[in-house]
């Protein structure tokens, strides 16, 4: 999604803004731009309908000097990716503005502004915002008041950075629904969509709340809430360092993140288990009293995080004995539903900024769920600030658009939750010890499965020229198949669909032929024999099988069947392990296809619009 960077400093800010944009590239975008106030107070702007590298080249040809500026990477919503739709948008050479979000009443505002004689140079919803700020500013208001009056008239979501030629030492920032942080420097201040963008210049941040408007100069940061009351927001010191967002010798962020899963899982467990049991306080000081009251669970999330929820449902019902439903956030938020009493609302999100998941949490609070718990990877994100209980996944920054380590660490936290709830509903100490031992064995087992990378690469060679594929799994391995299919389609652009293997004969089997490879995950569990029968159904129709299987599963290499053995792993933790070869498989196929691994087309890392 769109990325914002801004600065008000004593030094030239062009390179700081450019570096910030590079560090936001992972969010996904299609065009980029920068606007800087020159020392003689001219508003200079450079935009490109392409990547930040092209913006950098353009700035090398036409250097912009000045100490106040804003910059932007755009992920198209209203209007195609193009030069004229790229931000910053400028009104009458006076005011420049960058925006992340969607303005829902832009048509109404556009009509009013046309009547006032404003002209439009883009198809964006954003241009009405800069015009409106200009309109209020020409009515005698200063930039802060003009932005305050403008945001009061906006419906929808926004994070904004605004500068004005007539107030060159001032940067106004505002947010509602889209993320924005202020970077606190010494004699200079910054804004950005996330902390990564600013780590080279500061580690001190103020996280704006919904409705906040900040008046930022070199010397001061003054924040107002939506009622225009001046308020204090704490300065937090980030533990991240500037190299947190670097590839560390890996060819792609995604590969680095896949290989960091053993460490990420170990960190997620750190301090949360002791003497073979889950430490209840790890879920927060109020966790015990909240969990005591819970008799059912509703999990809501999007994409990969939703798949984590689907796996947790199997665990929640089998281990904790609690009814558990799982739903995609974009459906949940608009559905009339029956809320069971004593239900815990669980939201899962890597970024903590996904608009649908956030809206679902807000909706859940209105609809009378007993309590809410968020599982999240980004500290200080909106989701963590709005949920009653919060458990961090501690996967570290995830830069590749395709989520990997965030998913496996979400599963670890979900298992901890299942154990804590299970304890209250008949899970015995011995069973808890056994589950905790499985969790503790994960880093070692993950390391073993990562060693399969070269073999998986060889397997991938047979896929690079395919256009469609089916993924199969059963039980809790069915969501693993869903996640594997999602990874393949998002980074290699090969069409992949997942089915519970038993469902194949009810329709999808019609698709199977020599040109439709079928990928299956086959741990040695209670459903193995059923799965093997389903695989026979595929073979009998000439389908080629690629099976990730336990060595004891009895699935052998044979004509049309290729098996890759995955080290033995117990239930119920098998989904965590079987996810990894599917991540590697998608990765290697996409590399062979020459795809843009870390920034797949059309996708964004942090989906901050509905
Ligand atoms: C897929 C992927 C997306 C996200 C989804 C939710 O690899 O990354 O499907 O999982 O957009 O994002 P979060 O977890 O940030 O809410």
Short mmCIF file of C-alpha atoms in Angstrom, two decimals, residues 41-375:
data_model
loop_
_atom_site.label_atom_id
_atom_site.label_comp_id
_atom_site.label_asym_id
_atom_site.label_seq_id
_atom_site.Cartn_x
_atom_site.Cartn_y
_atom_site.Cartn_z
CA UNK A 41 10.51 28.82 -1.04
CA UNK A 42 9.63 27.32 -4.40
CA UNK A 43 7.67 24.09 -4.41
CA UNK A 44 9.67 21.63 -6.50
CA UNK A 45 8.27 18.25 -7.46
CA UNK A 46 9.59 15.15 -9.25
CA UNK A 47 7.39 12.12 -9.97
CA UNK A 48 7.77 8.88 -11.92
CA UNK A 49 5.27 6.26 -13.08
CA UNK A 50 7.64 3.54 -11.94
CA UNK A 51 10.01 2.38 -9.24
CA UNK A 52 11.95 4.38 -6.64
CA UNK A 53 15.13 3.63 -8.63
CA UNK A 54 13.65 5.66 -11.49
CA UNK A 55 12.86 8.46 -9.06
CA UNK A 56 16.45 8.29 -7.85
CA UNK A 57 17.69 8.55 -11.45
CA UNK A 58 15.38 11.48 -12.05
CA UNK A 59 16.71 13.22 -8.93
CA UNK A 60 20.26 12.58 -10.09
CA UNK A 61 19.41 14.52 -13.26
CA UNK A 62 17.42 17.20 -11.47
CA UNK A 63 18.65 17.57 -7.87
CA UNK A 64 16.19 19.08 -5.39
CA UNK A 65 17.68 21.06 -2.54
CA UNK A 66 15.70 22.10 0.52
CA UNK A 67 15.08 21.11 4.11
CA UNK A 68 11.30 20.51 4.16
CA UNK A 69 9.74 17.84 1.98
CA UNK A 70 7.34 14.96 1.50
CA UNK A 71 7.58 11.81 -0.60
CA UNK A 72 5.33 8.95 -1.57
CA UNK A 73 5.02 5.54 -3.15
CA UNK A 74 1.56 5.02 -4.64
CA UNK A 75 -0.44 1.79 -4.81
CA UNK A 76 -3.23 2.63 -7.24
CA UNK A 77 -6.82 2.66 -6.00
CA UNK A 78 -8.55 5.58 -7.77
CA UNK A 79 -7.01 6.01 -11.20
CA UNK A 80 -4.44 3.87 -12.98
CA UNK A 81 -0.73 3.88 -12.14
CA UNK A 82 0.55 6.90 -14.11
CA UNK A 83 2.70 9.99 -13.90
CA UNK A 84 -0.22 12.34 -13.36
CA UNK A 85 -1.79 10.16 -10.66
CA UNK A 86 1.49 9.85 -8.74
CA UNK A 87 1.82 11.82 -5.49
CA UNK A 88 2.66 14.39 -4.17
CA UNK A 89 -0.33 16.31 -5.47
CA UNK A 90 0.09 20.06 -5.63
CA UNK A 91 -2.56 22.79 -5.66
CA UNK A 92 -1.77 25.97 -7.57
CA UNK A 93 1.95 25.71 -6.80
CA UNK A 94 1.24 26.52 -3.15
CA UNK A 95 0.47 23.36 -1.23
CA UNK A 96 1.76 19.81 -1.68
CA UNK A 97 0.23 16.71 -0.12
CA UNK A 98 0.78 12.94 0.09
CA UNK A 99 -1.99 10.55 1.08
CA UNK A 100 -2.45 6.89 1.98
CA UNK A 101 -6.05 5.66 2.21
CA UNK A 102 -9.31 6.22 0.38
CA UNK A 103 -11.48 9.34 0.50
CA UNK A 104 -15.03 8.09 0.11
CA UNK A 105 -16.72 11.46 -0.48
CA UNK A 106 -14.22 12.60 -3.12
CA UNK A 107 -16.89 12.97 -5.82
CA UNK A 108 -18.95 15.36 -3.73
CA UNK A 109 -15.88 17.43 -2.84
CA UNK A 110 -14.74 17.43 -6.46
CA UNK A 111 -18.09 18.87 -7.57
CA UNK A 112 -17.85 21.65 -4.97
CA UNK A 113 -14.29 22.45 -5.97
CA UNK A 114 -15.10 22.54 -9.69
CA UNK A 115 -17.74 25.13 -8.86
CA UNK A 116 -15.04 27.13 -7.04
CA UNK A 117 -12.82 27.06 -10.12
CA UNK A 118 -10.33 24.39 -9.07
CA UNK A 119 -8.83 22.34 -11.88
CA UNK A 120 -7.91 18.68 -11.68
CA UNK A 121 -4.85 17.09 -13.17
CA UNK A 122 -5.34 13.52 -11.92
CA UNK A 123 -8.00 10.84 -11.49
CA UNK A 124 -7.16 10.37 -7.81
CA UNK A 125 -9.36 10.82 -4.77
CA UNK A 126 -6.36 12.59 -3.18
CA UNK A 127 -6.43 15.68 -5.31
CA UNK A 128 -9.62 16.88 -3.64
CA UNK A 129 -7.78 16.87 -0.32
CA UNK A 130 -4.97 19.16 -1.43
CA UNK A 131 -7.48 21.46 -3.11
CA UNK A 132 -9.57 21.59 0.03
CA UNK A 133 -6.52 22.49 2.16
CA UNK A 134 -5.73 25.22 -0.35
CA UNK A 135 -9.32 26.45 -0.26
CA UNK A 136 -9.24 26.79 3.53
CA UNK A 137 -5.74 28.30 3.52
CA UNK A 138 -6.74 31.03 1.07
CA UNK A 139 -9.60 31.87 3.43
CA UNK A 140 -6.97 33.21 5.84
CA UNK A 141 -6.26 30.06 7.86
CA UNK A 142 -2.74 28.85 8.57
CA UNK A 143 -1.69 25.41 7.34
CA UNK A 144 -2.59 23.63 10.58
CA UNK A 145 -6.10 25.10 10.69
CA UNK A 146 -6.59 24.47 6.99
CA UNK A 147 -5.73 20.79 7.42
CA UNK A 148 -7.92 20.54 10.53
CA UNK A 149 -10.88 22.01 8.64
CA UNK A 150 -10.20 19.73 5.69
CA UNK A 151 -10.01 16.45 7.57
CA UNK A 152 -13.24 17.32 9.35
CA UNK A 153 -14.89 17.19 5.91
CA UNK A 154 -13.40 13.88 4.79
CA UNK A 155 -15.14 10.52 4.88
CA UNK A 156 -12.91 7.49 4.62
CA UNK A 157 -9.36 6.67 5.61
CA UNK A 158 -6.25 8.76 5.39
CA UNK A 159 -2.70 9.33 6.47
CA UNK A 160 -1.55 12.73 5.21
CA UNK A 161 1.63 14.76 4.98
CA UNK A 162 1.19 18.39 3.92
CA UNK A 163 3.62 21.25 3.25
CA UNK A 164 3.03 24.82 2.11
CA UNK A 165 5.14 27.36 0.26
CA UNK A 166 4.01 30.11 2.60
CA UNK A 167 5.05 28.20 5.77
CA UNK A 168 8.29 26.55 4.70
CA UNK A 169 9.41 25.33 8.14
CA UNK A 170 6.23 23.38 8.85
CA UNK A 171 4.99 19.87 8.12
CA UNK A 172 1.43 18.89 9.02
CA UNK A 173 0.56 15.22 9.47
CA UNK A 174 -2.83 13.64 10.08
CA UNK A 175 -4.16 10.12 10.30
CA UNK A 176 -7.43 8.24 10.49
CA UNK A 177 -7.51 4.58 9.56
CA UNK A 178 -4.11 4.52 7.83
CA UNK A 179 -0.83 4.26 9.76
CA UNK A 180 1.55 7.16 10.36
CA UNK A 181 4.45 7.61 12.77
CA UNK A 182 6.52 10.64 13.67
CA UNK A 183 10.29 10.16 13.88
CA UNK A 184 11.81 12.33 16.59
CA UNK A 185 15.25 13.71 15.77
CA UNK A 186 17.50 16.38 17.24
CA UNK A 187 16.57 19.67 15.62
CA UNK A 188 14.75 17.76 12.88
CA UNK A 189 11.60 15.65 12.69
CA UNK A 190 10.15 13.16 10.26
CA UNK A 191 6.98 11.29 9.36
CA UNK A 192 6.54 7.90 7.72
CA UNK A 193 4.08 5.08 7.18
CA UNK A 194 6.19 2.82 9.38
CA UNK A 195 9.30 2.91 11.50
CA UNK A 196 11.52 1.04 8.99
CA UNK A 197 11.53 4.07 6.71
CA UNK A 198 13.13 6.24 9.37
CA UNK A 199 15.52 3.87 11.14
CA UNK A 200 18.59 5.41 9.45
CA UNK A 201 17.73 8.79 11.02
CA UNK A 202 16.11 7.97 14.36
CA UNK A 203 14.98 5.22 16.71
CA UNK A 204 12.57 7.45 18.63
CA UNK A 205 8.97 7.45 17.48
CA UNK A 206 5.59 8.89 18.31
CA UNK A 207 2.72 6.71 17.07
CA UNK A 208 -0.24 8.84 16.04
CA UNK A 209 -3.69 7.67 17.06
CA UNK A 210 -6.77 7.75 14.85
CA UNK A 211 -8.00 11.32 14.45
CA UNK A 212 -4.67 12.90 15.46
CA UNK A 213 -3.23 15.91 13.65
CA UNK A 214 0.41 16.84 14.23
CA UNK A 215 2.03 20.23 13.74
CA UNK A 216 5.69 19.49 13.12
CA UNK A 217 8.58 21.95 12.94
CA UNK A 218 12.31 21.48 13.43
CA UNK A 219 12.03 22.41 17.09
CA UNK A 220 8.64 21.02 18.14
CA UNK A 221 5.94 18.43 17.65
CA UNK A 222 2.46 19.45 18.78
CA UNK A 223 -0.34 16.92 18.52
CA UNK A 224 -4.09 17.54 18.57
CA UNK A 225 -6.81 14.94 18.85
CA UNK A 226 -9.90 14.86 16.66
CA UNK A 227 -11.59 17.42 18.95
CA UNK A 228 -8.62 19.76 18.47
CA UNK A 229 -7.43 19.38 22.06
CA UNK A 230 -3.68 19.44 22.42
CA UNK A 231 -2.56 16.04 23.70
CA UNK A 232 0.62 14.19 24.68
CA UNK A 233 1.59 11.00 22.91
CA UNK A 234 4.54 9.10 24.37
CA UNK A 235 7.89 8.80 22.60
CA UNK A 236 8.81 5.14 22.18
CA UNK A 237 12.30 3.88 21.46
CA UNK A 238 12.39 1.17 18.81
CA UNK A 239 14.64 -1.83 19.34
CA UNK A 240 14.99 -2.25 15.59
CA UNK A 241 18.18 -1.14 13.93
CA UNK A 242 18.62 0.17 10.40
CA UNK A 243 19.90 -3.22 9.18
CA UNK A 244 16.68 -4.97 10.34
CA UNK A 245 15.39 -4.40 6.84
CA UNK A 246 18.39 -5.79 4.93
CA UNK A 247 18.85 -9.04 3.04
CA UNK A 248 21.95 -10.19 4.99
CA UNK A 249 23.44 -12.07 2.05
CA UNK A 250 20.24 -13.79 0.93
CA UNK A 251 19.11 -13.27 -2.64
CA UNK A 252 15.63 -12.18 -1.57
CA UNK A 253 13.94 -11.06 1.63
CA UNK A 254 11.51 -13.94 1.27
CA UNK A 255 14.34 -16.49 1.32
CA UNK A 256 15.95 -14.78 4.31
CA UNK A 257 12.62 -14.87 6.11
CA UNK A 258 11.98 -18.53 5.30
CA UNK A 259 15.41 -19.41 6.68
CA UNK A 260 14.95 -17.30 9.80
CA UNK A 261 11.94 -19.36 10.93
CA UNK A 262 13.83 -21.56 13.42
CA UNK A 263 15.11 -18.44 15.20
CA UNK A 264 11.77 -16.63 14.90
CA UNK A 265 9.91 -19.58 16.42
CA UNK A 266 12.47 -19.85 19.24
CA UNK A 267 12.02 -16.15 20.00
CA UNK A 268 8.26 -16.47 19.95
CA UNK A 269 8.55 -19.18 22.61
CA UNK A 270 11.16 -17.34 24.67
CA UNK A 271 9.89 -16.70 28.21
CA UNK A 272 6.50 -18.13 27.36
CA UNK A 273 7.14 -21.69 28.45
CA UNK A 274 8.74 -22.84 31.68
CA UNK A 275 9.08 -26.30 33.20
CA UNK A 276 7.16 -27.85 30.36
CA UNK A 277 4.16 -25.57 30.74
CA UNK A 278 2.85 -22.42 29.11
CA UNK A 279 3.37 -19.27 31.18
CA UNK A 280 -0.04 -17.68 31.52
CA UNK A 281 1.27 -14.17 32.24
CA UNK A 282 2.87 -14.16 28.78
CA UNK A 283 -0.59 -13.28 27.50
CA UNK A 284 -0.76 -10.21 29.76
CA UNK A 285 -1.55 -9.51 33.40
CA UNK A 286 -5.31 -9.87 32.84
CA UNK A 287 -5.06 -12.99 30.73
CA UNK A 288 -5.95 -15.48 33.44
CA UNK A 289 -9.17 -13.76 34.46
CA UNK A 290 -10.19 -13.29 30.81
CA UNK A 291 -9.42 -16.84 29.72
CA UNK A 292 -11.29 -18.25 32.75
CA UNK A 293 -14.53 -16.91 31.28
CA UNK A 294 -14.11 -18.20 27.71
CA UNK A 295 -16.24 -21.03 26.30
CA UNK A 296 -15.88 -20.47 22.57
CA UNK A 297 -13.54 -18.72 20.15
CA UNK A 298 -14.10 -16.73 16.96
CA UNK A 299 -11.00 -16.06 14.86
CA UNK A 300 -10.97 -13.35 12.19
CA UNK A 301 -8.11 -12.51 9.80
CA UNK A 302 -7.18 -12.14 6.12
CA UNK A 303 -5.02 -14.12 3.68
CA UNK A 304 -2.17 -16.05 5.23
CA UNK A 305 -3.20 -15.00 8.73
CA UNK A 306 -6.64 -16.46 8.01
CA UNK A 307 -4.98 -19.77 7.11
CA UNK A 308 -3.25 -19.74 10.51
CA UNK A 309 -6.68 -19.33 12.07
CA UNK A 310 -8.04 -22.29 10.09
CA UNK A 311 -5.29 -24.55 11.44
CA UNK A 312 -5.93 -23.29 14.97
CA UNK A 313 -9.57 -24.31 14.68
CA UNK A 314 -8.53 -27.96 14.38
CA UNK A 315 -6.36 -27.56 17.46
CA UNK A 316 -8.91 -25.58 19.44
CA UNK A 317 -11.63 -28.15 19.03
CA UNK A 318 -9.42 -31.26 19.33
CA UNK A 319 -7.17 -30.12 22.17
CA UNK A 320 -9.08 -27.48 24.11
CA UNK A 321 -12.51 -28.91 23.35
CA UNK A 322 -13.91 -25.45 22.61
CA UNK A 323 -16.09 -24.55 19.63
CA UNK A 324 -14.10 -22.37 17.27
CA UNK A 325 -15.15 -20.57 14.10
CA UNK A 326 -12.83 -18.83 11.65
CA UNK A 327 -13.74 -16.17 9.15
CA UNK A 328 -12.14 -13.76 6.68
CA UNK A 329 -12.36 -10.24 8.05
CA UNK A 330 -13.87 -8.64 4.95
CA UNK A 331 -16.87 -10.99 5.26
CA UNK A 332 -17.19 -10.84 9.02
CA UNK A 333 -17.46 -7.08 9.17
CA UNK A 334 -20.57 -6.86 6.98
CA UNK A 335 -22.45 -9.94 8.19
CA UNK A 336 -25.28 -10.10 10.68
CA UNK A 337 -24.19 -12.80 13.04
CA UNK A 338 -25.12 -14.46 16.28
CA UNK A 339 -22.52 -13.90 18.98
CA UNK A 340 -22.27 -16.79 21.38
CA UNK A 341 -21.90 -15.75 25.02
CA UNK A 342 -18.45 -16.07 26.58
CA UNK A 343 -16.73 -15.92 23.19
CA UNK A 344 -13.17 -14.70 22.73
CA UNK A 345 -12.71 -12.66 19.56
CA UNK A 346 -9.23 -13.38 18.18
CA UNK A 347 -7.77 -11.22 15.42
CA UNK A 348 -4.58 -12.29 13.65
CA UNK A 349 -2.48 -9.92 11.58
CA UNK A 350 1.20 -9.72 10.74
CA UNK A 351 1.10 -5.97 10.12
CA UNK A 352 -1.59 -5.02 12.60
CA UNK A 353 -2.77 -2.44 10.05
CA UNK A 354 -4.95 -4.53 7.73
CA UNK A 355 -8.03 -2.36 7.25
CA UNK A 356 -10.53 -5.25 7.18
CA UNK A 357 -9.10 -6.95 10.25
CA UNK A 358 -9.02 -3.69 12.18
CA UNK A 359 -12.59 -2.90 11.19
CA UNK A 360 -13.61 -6.41 12.24
CA UNK A 361 -12.09 -5.89 15.70
CA UNK A 362 -13.94 -2.58 16.07
CA UNK A 363 -17.14 -4.26 14.92
CA UNK A 364 -16.63 -7.14 17.37
CA UNK A 365 -16.35 -4.68 20.26
CA UNK A 366 -19.73 -3.24 19.26
CA UNK A 367 -21.35 -6.62 18.89
CA UNK A 368 -20.79 -7.84 22.40
CA UNK A 369 -17.98 -10.40 22.28
CA UNK A 370 -16.84 -11.15 25.81
CA UNK A 371 -13.17 -10.27 25.18
CA UNK A 372 -10.69 -9.64 22.39
CA UNK A 373 -7.17 -10.90 21.78
CA UNK A 374 -4.85 -9.84 18.95
CA UNK A 375 -1.97 -11.89 17.58
#
